[in-house]
């Protein structure tokens, strides 16, 4: 499975961006997909995840109500709609995929990141 993240850019606070994570591989549709971000000088942190059937999503508290994760398995793509962006959302965003078993997702596959910069 290969993943390619895109859609980052420079936006003013309060603006919106939609990130895409395009994948290849027949097993993608059975995997949980997550978005992560890493700001300069900080550790990578979890942002959101979506299960294979798109009926279960989970977000970090600081993005709840502003970000929405979705997926289109027919297009092998997962999206992260980010609204009301804040300067503290500035980071490199990456997507990852893997099987979820016993309540734990093993993110075996990672894509390169896309830069999101939010100006104040």
Short mmCIF file of N, CA and C in Angstrom, two decimals:
data_model
loop_
_atom_site.label_atom_id
_atom_site.label_comp_id
_atom_site.label_asym_id
_atom_site.label_seq_id
_atom_site.Cartn_x
_atom_site.Cartn_y
_atom_site.Cartn_z
N UNK A 1 0.85 -1.18 0.00
CA UNK A 1 0.00 0.00 0.00
C UNK A 1 0.88 1.24 0.00
N UNK A 2 0.65 2.13 -0.93
CA UNK A 2 1.36 3.40 -0.99
C UNK A 2 0.37 4.53 -0.77
N UNK A 3 0.77 5.53 -0.02
CA UNK A 3 -0.09 6.66 0.28
C UNK A 3 0.55 7.96 -0.17
N UNK A 4 -0.27 8.86 -0.66
CA UNK A 4 0.19 10.16 -1.15
C UNK A 4 -0.73 11.24 -0.60
N UNK A 5 -0.19 12.08 0.27
CA UNK A 5 -0.97 13.17 0.84
C UNK A 5 -0.80 14.43 0.00
N UNK A 6 -1.87 15.19 -0.11
CA UNK A 6 -1.82 16.45 -0.86
C UNK A 6 -2.89 17.39 -0.34
N UNK A 7 -2.82 18.64 -0.80
CA UNK A 7 -3.86 19.60 -0.45
C UNK A 7 -3.43 20.65 0.56
N UNK A 8 -2.22 20.56 1.06
CA UNK A 8 -1.76 21.56 2.01
C UNK A 8 -1.54 22.91 1.35
N UNK A 9 -1.26 23.90 2.17
CA UNK A 9 -1.01 25.23 1.64
C UNK A 9 -0.98 26.26 2.74
N UNK A 10 -1.01 27.52 2.32
CA UNK A 10 -1.01 28.65 3.24
C UNK A 10 -2.41 29.24 3.27
N UNK A 11 -2.94 29.41 4.47
CA UNK A 11 -4.30 29.94 4.62
C UNK A 11 -4.34 30.85 5.84
N UNK A 12 -5.21 31.83 5.81
CA UNK A 12 -5.37 32.71 6.97
C UNK A 12 -6.20 32.02 8.05
N UNK A 13 -6.01 32.46 9.26
CA UNK A 13 -6.80 31.93 10.37
C UNK A 13 -8.29 32.08 10.05
N UNK A 14 -9.03 31.04 10.34
CA UNK A 14 -10.45 31.02 10.02
C UNK A 14 -10.77 30.40 8.68
N UNK A 15 -9.74 30.17 7.89
CA UNK A 15 -9.94 29.60 6.57
C UNK A 15 -10.06 28.08 6.60
N UNK A 16 -10.14 27.51 5.40
CA UNK A 16 -10.35 26.07 5.27
C UNK A 16 -9.38 25.46 4.25
N UNK A 17 -9.11 24.21 4.45
CA UNK A 17 -8.34 23.41 3.50
C UNK A 17 -8.91 22.00 3.52
N UNK A 18 -8.77 21.29 2.40
CA UNK A 18 -9.12 19.89 2.36
C UNK A 18 -7.91 19.08 1.94
N UNK A 19 -7.47 18.22 2.81
CA UNK A 19 -6.36 17.34 2.50
C UNK A 19 -6.89 16.04 1.90
N UNK A 20 -6.10 15.46 1.00
CA UNK A 20 -6.45 14.18 0.41
C UNK A 20 -5.31 13.20 0.64
N UNK A 21 -5.67 11.97 0.84
CA UNK A 21 -4.70 10.88 0.99
C UNK A 21 -5.09 9.82 -0.03
N UNK A 22 -4.38 9.82 -1.14
CA UNK A 22 -4.66 8.86 -2.20
C UNK A 22 -3.79 7.62 -2.00
N UNK A 23 -4.38 6.48 -2.23
CA UNK A 23 -3.66 5.24 -1.97
C UNK A 23 -3.72 4.29 -3.15
N UNK A 24 -2.86 3.35 -3.12
CA UNK A 24 -2.90 2.26 -4.08
C UNK A 24 -2.81 0.97 -3.29
N UNK A 25 -3.32 -0.09 -3.84
CA UNK A 25 -3.28 -1.34 -3.12
C UNK A 25 -4.67 -1.89 -2.88
N UNK A 26 -4.85 -3.14 -3.12
CA UNK A 26 -6.16 -3.75 -3.03
C UNK A 26 -6.68 -3.83 -1.61
N UNK A 27 -5.80 -3.82 -0.62
CA UNK A 27 -6.23 -4.01 0.75
C UNK A 27 -6.61 -2.71 1.45
N UNK A 28 -6.47 -1.58 0.75
CA UNK A 28 -6.72 -0.29 1.39
C UNK A 28 -8.11 -0.22 1.99
N UNK A 29 -9.10 -0.72 1.26
CA UNK A 29 -10.48 -0.56 1.71
C UNK A 29 -10.75 -1.30 3.01
N UNK A 30 -9.88 -2.18 3.43
CA UNK A 30 -10.08 -2.91 4.68
C UNK A 30 -9.31 -2.28 5.84
N UNK A 31 -8.57 -1.21 5.58
CA UNK A 31 -7.72 -0.61 6.60
C UNK A 31 -8.35 0.61 7.25
N UNK A 32 -8.00 0.82 8.50
CA UNK A 32 -8.24 2.10 9.15
C UNK A 32 -7.20 3.10 8.63
N UNK A 33 -7.63 4.33 8.41
CA UNK A 33 -6.72 5.38 7.94
C UNK A 33 -6.72 6.51 8.95
N UNK A 34 -5.54 6.99 9.25
CA UNK A 34 -5.42 8.09 10.19
C UNK A 34 -4.64 9.25 9.61
N UNK A 35 -4.91 10.43 10.14
CA UNK A 35 -4.13 11.63 9.84
C UNK A 35 -3.33 12.00 11.09
N UNK A 36 -2.10 12.38 10.86
CA UNK A 36 -1.20 12.81 11.92
C UNK A 36 -0.58 14.14 11.51
N UNK A 37 -0.03 14.86 12.48
CA UNK A 37 0.65 16.10 12.15
C UNK A 37 1.86 16.29 13.05
N UNK A 38 2.81 17.02 12.52
CA UNK A 38 4.01 17.33 13.29
C UNK A 38 4.41 18.77 13.05
N UNK A 39 4.40 19.54 14.11
CA UNK A 39 4.82 20.93 14.05
C UNK A 39 6.32 21.01 14.34
N UNK A 40 6.97 22.07 13.90
CA UNK A 40 8.42 22.21 14.14
C UNK A 40 8.76 22.13 15.62
N UNK A 41 9.71 21.30 15.94
CA UNK A 41 10.15 21.18 17.32
C UNK A 41 9.24 20.37 18.22
N UNK A 42 8.19 19.79 17.65
CA UNK A 42 7.24 19.02 18.44
C UNK A 42 7.16 17.59 17.93
N UNK A 43 6.63 16.73 18.78
CA UNK A 43 6.45 15.34 18.37
C UNK A 43 5.22 15.22 17.47
N UNK A 44 5.22 14.19 16.69
CA UNK A 44 4.07 13.90 15.84
C UNK A 44 2.87 13.57 16.73
N UNK A 45 1.71 14.06 16.33
CA UNK A 45 0.51 13.79 17.11
C UNK A 45 -0.63 13.31 16.22
N UNK A 46 -1.48 12.51 16.81
CA UNK A 46 -2.66 11.99 16.12
C UNK A 46 -3.67 13.11 15.91
N UNK A 47 -4.32 13.10 14.76
CA UNK A 47 -5.35 14.11 14.46
C UNK A 47 -6.73 13.46 14.36
N UNK A 48 -6.86 12.45 13.52
CA UNK A 48 -8.16 11.82 13.30
C UNK A 48 -7.96 10.46 12.65
N UNK A 49 -8.96 9.62 12.78
CA UNK A 49 -8.92 8.34 12.09
C UNK A 49 -10.32 7.95 11.65
N UNK A 50 -10.38 7.05 10.67
CA UNK A 50 -11.65 6.56 10.15
C UNK A 50 -11.51 5.07 9.88
N UNK A 51 -12.53 4.30 10.23
CA UNK A 51 -12.42 2.86 10.02
C UNK A 51 -12.74 2.50 8.58
N UNK A 52 -12.61 1.22 8.26
CA UNK A 52 -12.68 0.81 6.87
C UNK A 52 -14.05 1.08 6.25
N UNK A 53 -15.11 0.98 7.05
CA UNK A 53 -16.45 1.17 6.50
C UNK A 53 -16.96 2.60 6.67
N UNK A 54 -16.11 3.46 7.19
CA UNK A 54 -16.42 4.89 7.33
C UNK A 54 -17.56 5.20 8.29
N UNK A 55 -17.88 4.27 9.18
CA UNK A 55 -18.95 4.56 10.13
C UNK A 55 -18.43 4.85 11.52
N UNK A 56 -17.11 4.81 11.68
CA UNK A 56 -16.52 5.15 12.96
C UNK A 56 -15.37 6.11 12.71
N UNK A 57 -15.46 7.26 13.36
CA UNK A 57 -14.41 8.25 13.27
C UNK A 57 -14.01 8.67 14.68
N UNK A 58 -12.80 9.19 14.78
CA UNK A 58 -12.30 9.62 16.09
C UNK A 58 -11.36 10.80 15.86
N UNK A 59 -11.45 11.79 16.73
CA UNK A 59 -10.66 13.02 16.58
C UNK A 59 -9.97 13.38 17.89
N UNK A 60 -8.84 14.06 17.74
CA UNK A 60 -8.26 14.65 18.94
C UNK A 60 -9.15 15.80 19.37
N UNK A 61 -9.15 16.09 20.66
CA UNK A 61 -10.10 17.07 21.18
C UNK A 61 -9.97 18.44 20.54
N UNK A 62 -8.76 18.85 20.23
CA UNK A 62 -8.54 20.22 19.75
C UNK A 62 -9.04 20.46 18.34
N UNK A 63 -9.41 19.41 17.63
CA UNK A 63 -9.92 19.60 16.25
C UNK A 63 -11.39 19.20 16.12
N UNK A 64 -11.96 18.66 17.18
CA UNK A 64 -13.37 18.26 17.13
C UNK A 64 -14.25 19.46 16.79
N UNK A 65 -15.18 19.23 15.88
CA UNK A 65 -16.07 20.30 15.46
C UNK A 65 -15.51 21.18 14.36
N UNK A 66 -14.22 21.04 14.08
CA UNK A 66 -13.60 21.85 13.01
C UNK A 66 -13.11 20.98 11.86
N UNK A 67 -12.63 19.78 12.17
CA UNK A 67 -12.11 18.87 11.14
C UNK A 67 -13.08 17.72 10.93
N UNK A 68 -13.15 17.24 9.70
CA UNK A 68 -13.98 16.09 9.36
C UNK A 68 -13.19 15.15 8.48
N UNK A 69 -13.11 13.89 8.91
CA UNK A 69 -12.42 12.88 8.13
C UNK A 69 -13.47 12.05 7.39
N UNK A 70 -13.19 11.72 6.15
CA UNK A 70 -14.11 10.91 5.36
C UNK A 70 -13.30 10.07 4.39
N UNK A 71 -13.96 9.12 3.77
CA UNK A 71 -13.24 8.28 2.82
C UNK A 71 -14.16 7.85 1.69
N UNK A 72 -13.55 7.61 0.53
CA UNK A 72 -14.24 7.10 -0.64
C UNK A 72 -13.43 5.88 -1.09
N UNK A 73 -13.87 4.71 -0.69
CA UNK A 73 -13.10 3.51 -1.01
C UNK A 73 -13.08 3.22 -2.51
N UNK A 74 -14.10 3.65 -3.22
CA UNK A 74 -14.11 3.46 -4.67
C UNK A 74 -12.98 4.24 -5.32
N UNK A 75 -12.61 5.36 -4.71
CA UNK A 75 -11.52 6.19 -5.23
C UNK A 75 -10.22 5.97 -4.47
N UNK A 76 -10.25 5.04 -3.50
CA UNK A 76 -9.06 4.79 -2.68
C UNK A 76 -8.49 6.07 -2.09
N UNK A 77 -9.37 6.90 -1.57
CA UNK A 77 -8.94 8.21 -1.07
C UNK A 77 -9.62 8.51 0.26
N UNK A 78 -8.85 9.09 1.16
CA UNK A 78 -9.36 9.58 2.44
C UNK A 78 -9.14 11.08 2.47
N UNK A 79 -10.11 11.80 3.02
CA UNK A 79 -10.06 13.25 3.05
C UNK A 79 -10.04 13.76 4.49
N UNK A 80 -9.46 14.93 4.65
CA UNK A 80 -9.53 15.63 5.93
C UNK A 80 -9.95 17.07 5.62
N UNK A 81 -11.21 17.36 5.88
CA UNK A 81 -11.71 18.71 5.71
C UNK A 81 -11.41 19.50 6.97
N UNK A 82 -10.69 20.58 6.82
CA UNK A 82 -10.27 21.38 7.97
C UNK A 82 -10.88 22.78 7.85
N UNK A 83 -11.76 23.11 8.76
CA UNK A 83 -12.41 24.41 8.78
C UNK A 83 -11.98 25.20 10.00
N UNK A 84 -12.21 26.50 9.94
CA UNK A 84 -11.86 27.39 11.06
C UNK A 84 -10.44 27.11 11.55
N UNK A 85 -9.52 27.11 10.62
CA UNK A 85 -8.14 26.80 10.97
C UNK A 85 -7.54 27.86 11.87
N UNK A 86 -6.65 27.40 12.73
CA UNK A 86 -5.99 28.26 13.70
C UNK A 86 -4.48 28.17 13.49
N UNK A 87 -3.75 29.19 13.90
CA UNK A 87 -2.29 29.14 13.74
C UNK A 87 -1.67 27.89 14.37
N UNK A 88 -2.25 27.42 15.44
CA UNK A 88 -1.69 26.23 16.10
C UNK A 88 -1.94 24.95 15.32
N UNK A 89 -2.68 25.02 14.23
CA UNK A 89 -2.86 23.87 13.35
C UNK A 89 -1.70 23.76 12.35
N UNK A 90 -0.83 24.74 12.32
CA UNK A 90 0.30 24.71 11.41
C UNK A 90 1.19 23.51 11.69
N UNK A 91 1.42 22.70 10.66
CA UNK A 91 2.21 21.47 10.82
C UNK A 91 2.33 20.79 9.47
N UNK A 92 3.16 19.77 9.44
CA UNK A 92 3.18 18.85 8.30
C UNK A 92 2.20 17.73 8.62
N UNK A 93 1.24 17.54 7.73
CA UNK A 93 0.20 16.54 7.92
C UNK A 93 0.51 15.31 7.07
N UNK A 94 0.41 14.15 7.69
CA UNK A 94 0.68 12.88 7.02
C UNK A 94 -0.48 11.93 7.24
N UNK A 95 -0.67 11.03 6.28
CA UNK A 95 -1.68 10.00 6.45
C UNK A 95 -1.01 8.64 6.60
N UNK A 96 -1.71 7.75 7.26
CA UNK A 96 -1.18 6.41 7.49
C UNK A 96 -2.34 5.42 7.47
N UNK A 97 -2.04 4.19 7.17
CA UNK A 97 -3.08 3.17 7.07
C UNK A 97 -2.60 1.85 7.65
N UNK A 98 -3.55 1.08 8.11
CA UNK A 98 -3.20 -0.23 8.63
C UNK A 98 -4.40 -0.94 9.21
N UNK A 99 -4.24 -2.18 9.58
CA UNK A 99 -5.35 -2.95 10.16
C UNK A 99 -5.60 -2.57 11.61
N UNK A 100 -6.86 -2.67 12.00
CA UNK A 100 -7.22 -2.40 13.38
C UNK A 100 -7.69 -3.69 14.01
N UNK A 101 -7.04 -4.10 15.08
CA UNK A 101 -7.38 -5.34 15.77
C UNK A 101 -7.38 -5.10 17.27
N UNK A 102 -8.37 -5.63 17.92
CA UNK A 102 -8.48 -5.54 19.37
C UNK A 102 -8.35 -4.10 19.86
N UNK A 103 -8.94 -3.19 19.11
CA UNK A 103 -8.95 -1.80 19.53
C UNK A 103 -7.68 -1.03 19.26
N UNK A 104 -6.74 -1.63 18.56
CA UNK A 104 -5.48 -0.96 18.27
C UNK A 104 -5.24 -0.95 16.77
N UNK A 105 -4.89 0.21 16.24
CA UNK A 105 -4.57 0.31 14.83
C UNK A 105 -3.06 0.23 14.64
N UNK A 106 -2.66 -0.68 13.81
CA UNK A 106 -1.23 -0.79 13.47
C UNK A 106 -1.01 -0.03 12.16
N UNK A 107 -0.50 1.16 12.27
CA UNK A 107 -0.28 1.99 11.08
C UNK A 107 0.99 1.50 10.38
N UNK A 108 0.81 0.54 9.51
CA UNK A 108 1.94 -0.08 8.84
C UNK A 108 2.44 0.72 7.64
N UNK A 109 1.59 1.56 7.09
CA UNK A 109 1.92 2.27 5.86
C UNK A 109 1.76 3.76 6.07
N UNK A 110 2.77 4.51 5.61
CA UNK A 110 2.79 5.96 5.80
C UNK A 110 3.06 6.65 4.47
N UNK A 111 2.43 7.80 4.32
CA UNK A 111 2.71 8.63 3.16
C UNK A 111 3.60 9.79 3.56
N UNK A 112 4.09 10.51 2.56
CA UNK A 112 4.88 11.70 2.87
C UNK A 112 3.92 12.80 3.31
N UNK A 113 4.40 13.80 3.94
CA UNK A 113 3.52 14.83 4.48
C UNK A 113 3.24 15.95 3.51
N UNK A 114 2.23 16.74 3.88
CA UNK A 114 1.90 17.95 3.15
C UNK A 114 1.85 19.09 4.16
N UNK A 115 2.45 20.21 3.81
CA UNK A 115 2.58 21.34 4.74
C UNK A 115 1.30 22.15 4.81
N UNK A 116 0.84 22.39 6.01
CA UNK A 116 -0.28 23.30 6.26
C UNK A 116 0.24 24.45 7.12
N UNK A 117 0.08 25.66 6.62
CA UNK A 117 0.52 26.84 7.35
C UNK A 117 -0.66 27.79 7.51
N UNK A 118 -0.97 28.14 8.75
CA UNK A 118 -2.08 29.02 9.05
C UNK A 118 -1.52 30.32 9.61
N UNK A 119 -1.77 31.41 8.93
CA UNK A 119 -1.26 32.71 9.37
C UNK A 119 -2.31 33.41 10.24
N UNK A 120 -1.82 34.19 11.18
CA UNK A 120 -2.75 34.90 12.08
C UNK A 120 -3.13 36.26 11.54
#
